[in-house]
PDB file of C-alpha atoms in Angstrom:
ATOM      1  CA  UNK N  30       7.487  51.165 -81.932  1.00  0.00           C
ATOM      2  CA  UNK N  31       7.243  47.900 -80.048  1.00  0.00           C
ATOM      3  CA  UNK N  32      10.626  46.587 -78.388  1.00  0.00           C
ATOM      4  CA  UNK N  33      10.744  42.911 -77.146  1.00  0.00           C
ATOM      5  CA  UNK N  34      13.661  41.863 -75.237  1.00  0.00           C
ATOM      6  CA  UNK N  35      15.094  38.355 -75.430  1.00  0.00           C
ATOM      7  CA  UNK N  36      18.000  36.448 -73.903  1.00  0.00           C
ATOM      8  CA  UNK N  37      19.445  32.851 -73.943  1.00  0.00           C
ATOM      9  CA  UNK N  38      20.279  30.491 -71.275  1.00  0.00           C
ATOM     10  CA  UNK N  39      23.605  29.660 -72.817  1.00  0.00           C
ATOM     11  CA  UNK N  40      25.579  32.948 -72.743  1.00  0.00           C
ATOM     12  CA  UNK N  41      27.679  31.663 -76.141  1.00  0.00           C
ATOM     13  CA  UNK N  42      24.198  32.504 -78.164  1.00  0.00           C
ATOM     14  CA  UNK N  43      23.403  35.354 -79.967  1.00  0.00           C
ATOM     15  CA  UNK N  44      19.761  36.334 -79.494  1.00  0.00           C
ATOM     16  CA  UNK N  45      18.422  39.693 -80.851  1.00  0.00           C
ATOM     17  CA  UNK N  46      14.771  41.464 -82.287  1.00  0.00           C
ATOM     18  CA  UNK N  47      14.749  44.302 -83.677  1.00  0.00           C
ATOM     19  CA  UNK N  48      11.824  46.875 -82.763  1.00  0.00           C
ATOM     20  CA  UNK N  49       8.673  46.610 -84.785  1.00  0.00           C
ATOM     21  CA  UNK N  50       5.493  48.942 -84.947  1.00  0.00           C
ATOM     22  CA  UNK N  51       3.050  47.571 -82.511  1.00  0.00           C
ATOM     23  CA  UNK N  52       0.992  44.276 -83.497  1.00  0.00           C
ATOM     24  CA  UNK N  53       3.382  43.437 -86.269  1.00  0.00           C
ATOM     25  CA  UNK N  54       5.141  40.334 -86.514  1.00  0.00           C
ATOM     26  CA  UNK N  55       8.581  40.447 -85.363  1.00  0.00           C
ATOM     27  CA  UNK N  56      11.923  38.114 -86.614  1.00  0.00           C
ATOM     28  CA  UNK N  57      14.213  36.709 -83.950  1.00  0.00           C
ATOM     29  CA  UNK N  58      17.963  36.117 -84.657  1.00  0.00           C
ATOM     30  CA  UNK N  59      19.350  33.321 -83.082  1.00  0.00           C
ATOM     31  CA  UNK N  60      23.055  32.067 -83.521  1.00  0.00           C
ATOM     32  CA  UNK N  61      24.496  29.242 -82.132  1.00  0.00           C
ATOM     33  CA  UNK N  62      27.285  27.364 -82.745  1.00  0.00           C
ATOM     34  CA  UNK N  63      27.284  23.529 -83.209  1.00  0.00           C
ATOM     35  CA  UNK N  64      29.443  20.911 -81.781  1.00  0.00           C
ATOM     36  CA  UNK N  65      30.785  17.535 -82.983  1.00  0.00           C
ATOM     37  CA  UNK N  66      28.146  15.260 -84.736  1.00  0.00           C
ATOM     38  CA  UNK N  67      26.258  13.305 -82.638  1.00  0.00           C
ATOM     39  CA  UNK N  68      25.993  15.763 -80.008  1.00  0.00           C
ATOM     40  CA  UNK N  69      22.729  18.078 -79.087  1.00  0.00           C
ATOM     41  CA  UNK N  70      22.946  21.324 -77.690  1.00  0.00           C
ATOM     42  CA  UNK N  71      19.816  22.451 -75.740  1.00  0.00           C
ATOM     43  CA  UNK N  72      18.823  25.877 -74.648  1.00  0.00           C
ATOM     44  CA  UNK N  73      16.024  28.021 -73.392  1.00  0.00           C
ATOM     45  CA  UNK N  74      15.201  31.245 -74.810  1.00  0.00           C
ATOM     46  CA  UNK N  75      13.305  34.250 -72.929  1.00  0.00           C
ATOM     47  CA  UNK N  76      10.933  36.532 -74.213  1.00  0.00           C
ATOM     48  CA  UNK N  77      10.616  39.860 -72.246  1.00  0.00           C
ATOM     49  CA  UNK N  78       8.341  43.362 -72.483  1.00  0.00           C
ATOM     50  CA  UNK N  79      10.820  45.403 -70.835  1.00  0.00           C
ATOM     51  CA  UNK N  80      14.285  46.133 -70.652  1.00  0.00           C
ATOM     52  CA  UNK N  81      14.783  45.369 -67.580  1.00  0.00           C
ATOM     53  CA  UNK N  82      13.565  41.906 -67.860  1.00  0.00           C
ATOM     54  CA  UNK N  83      10.837  41.417 -65.301  1.00  0.00           C
ATOM     55  CA  UNK N  84       8.130  41.014 -67.379  1.00  0.00           C
ATOM     56  CA  UNK N  85       8.431  37.813 -68.772  1.00  0.00           C
ATOM     57  CA  UNK N  86       6.289  37.106 -72.148  1.00  0.00           C
ATOM     58  CA  UNK N  87       7.230  33.739 -73.604  1.00  0.00           C
ATOM     59  CA  UNK N  88      10.007  30.714 -73.058  1.00  0.00           C
ATOM     60  CA  UNK N  89      10.817  28.451 -75.893  1.00  0.00           C
ATOM     61  CA  UNK N  90      13.200  25.553 -75.600  1.00  0.00           C
ATOM     62  CA  UNK N  91      15.456  24.985 -78.580  1.00  0.00           C
ATOM     63  CA  UNK N  92      17.416  21.442 -79.367  1.00  0.00           C
ATOM     64  CA  UNK N  93      20.072  21.511 -82.054  1.00  0.00           C
ATOM     65  CA  UNK N  94      21.222  18.135 -83.268  1.00  0.00           C
ATOM     66  CA  UNK N  95      24.613  18.169 -85.000  1.00  0.00           C
ATOM     67  CA  UNK N  96      24.839  15.479 -87.729  1.00  0.00           C
ATOM     68  CA  UNK N  97      27.919  14.756 -89.927  1.00  0.00           C
ATOM     69  CA  UNK N  98      27.941  16.574 -93.422  1.00  0.00           C
ATOM     70  CA  UNK N  99      27.818  15.156 -96.641  1.00  0.00           C
ATOM     71  CA  UNK N 100      29.525  16.478 -99.536  1.00  0.00           C
ATOM     72  CA  UNK N 101      28.799  15.597-102.916  1.00  0.00           C
ATOM     73  CA  UNK N 102      30.111  17.120-105.882  1.00  0.00           C
ATOM     74  CA  UNK N 103      28.598  16.606-109.644  1.00  0.00           C
ATOM     75  CA  UNK N 104      28.718  17.969-112.737  1.00  0.00           C
ATOM     76  CA  UNK N 105      25.514  19.593-114.009  1.00  0.00           C
ATOM     77  CA  UNK N 106      22.636  17.253-115.608  1.00  0.00           C
ATOM     78  CA  UNK N 107      24.781  13.985-114.536  1.00  0.00           C
ATOM     79  CA  UNK N 108      24.145  11.871-111.541  1.00  0.00           C
ATOM     80  CA  UNK N 109      26.352  11.482-108.675  1.00  0.00           C
ATOM     81  CA  UNK N 110      26.049   8.449-106.562  1.00  0.00           C
ATOM     82  CA  UNK N 111      27.054   8.028-102.816  1.00  0.00           C
ATOM     83  CA  UNK N 112      26.653   5.524 -99.977  1.00  0.00           C
ATOM     84  CA  UNK N 113      25.114   6.738 -96.947  1.00  0.00           C
ATOM     85  CA  UNK N 114      24.337   4.945 -93.230  1.00  0.00           C
ATOM     86  CA  UNK N 115      21.036   6.161 -92.231  1.00  0.00           C
ATOM     87  CA  UNK N 116      20.409   6.714 -88.567  1.00  0.00           C
ATOM     88  CA  UNK N 117      17.748   3.487 -87.255  1.00  0.00           C
ATOM     89  CA  UNK N 118      19.461   0.971 -89.824  1.00  0.00           C
ATOM     90  CA  UNK N 119      22.555  -1.154 -89.880  1.00  0.00           C
ATOM     91  CA  UNK N 120      22.697  -1.228 -94.082  1.00  0.00           C
ATOM     92  CA  UNK N 121      23.730   1.578 -96.388  1.00  0.00           C
ATOM     93  CA  UNK N 122      21.725   3.094 -98.778  1.00  0.00           C
ATOM     94  CA  UNK N 123      22.207   4.553-102.265  1.00  0.00           C
ATOM     95  CA  UNK N 124      21.930   8.244-102.257  1.00  0.00           C
ATOM     96  CA  UNK N 125      21.783  10.185-105.766  1.00  0.00           C
ATOM     97  CA  UNK N 126      22.304  13.798-106.344  1.00  0.00           C
ATOM     98  CA  UNK N 127      20.709  15.987-109.119  1.00  0.00           C
ATOM     99  CA  UNK N 128      22.522  18.835-110.422  1.00  0.00           C
TER     100      UNK N 128
END
């Protein structure tokens, strides 16, 4: 069984990796809270080969872009339309939700 240890540069971010067999891919769980819309949360994730965090393996940089949420409700097989201002343009665009 091979164990990889992970830590994030931000103490509010949860990172964990479960032990796997040697030479097998592993899944990393990262939980990070988002802030208000239009903000970017940047942090680093460090991977280590030992529990004392002395043998670094990799470093990854993550950026989470928080955007406004748009909830649309429709009846199945009917179309619901809504206007949405897309980034980079000053005109509204038609958005359709198909259920």
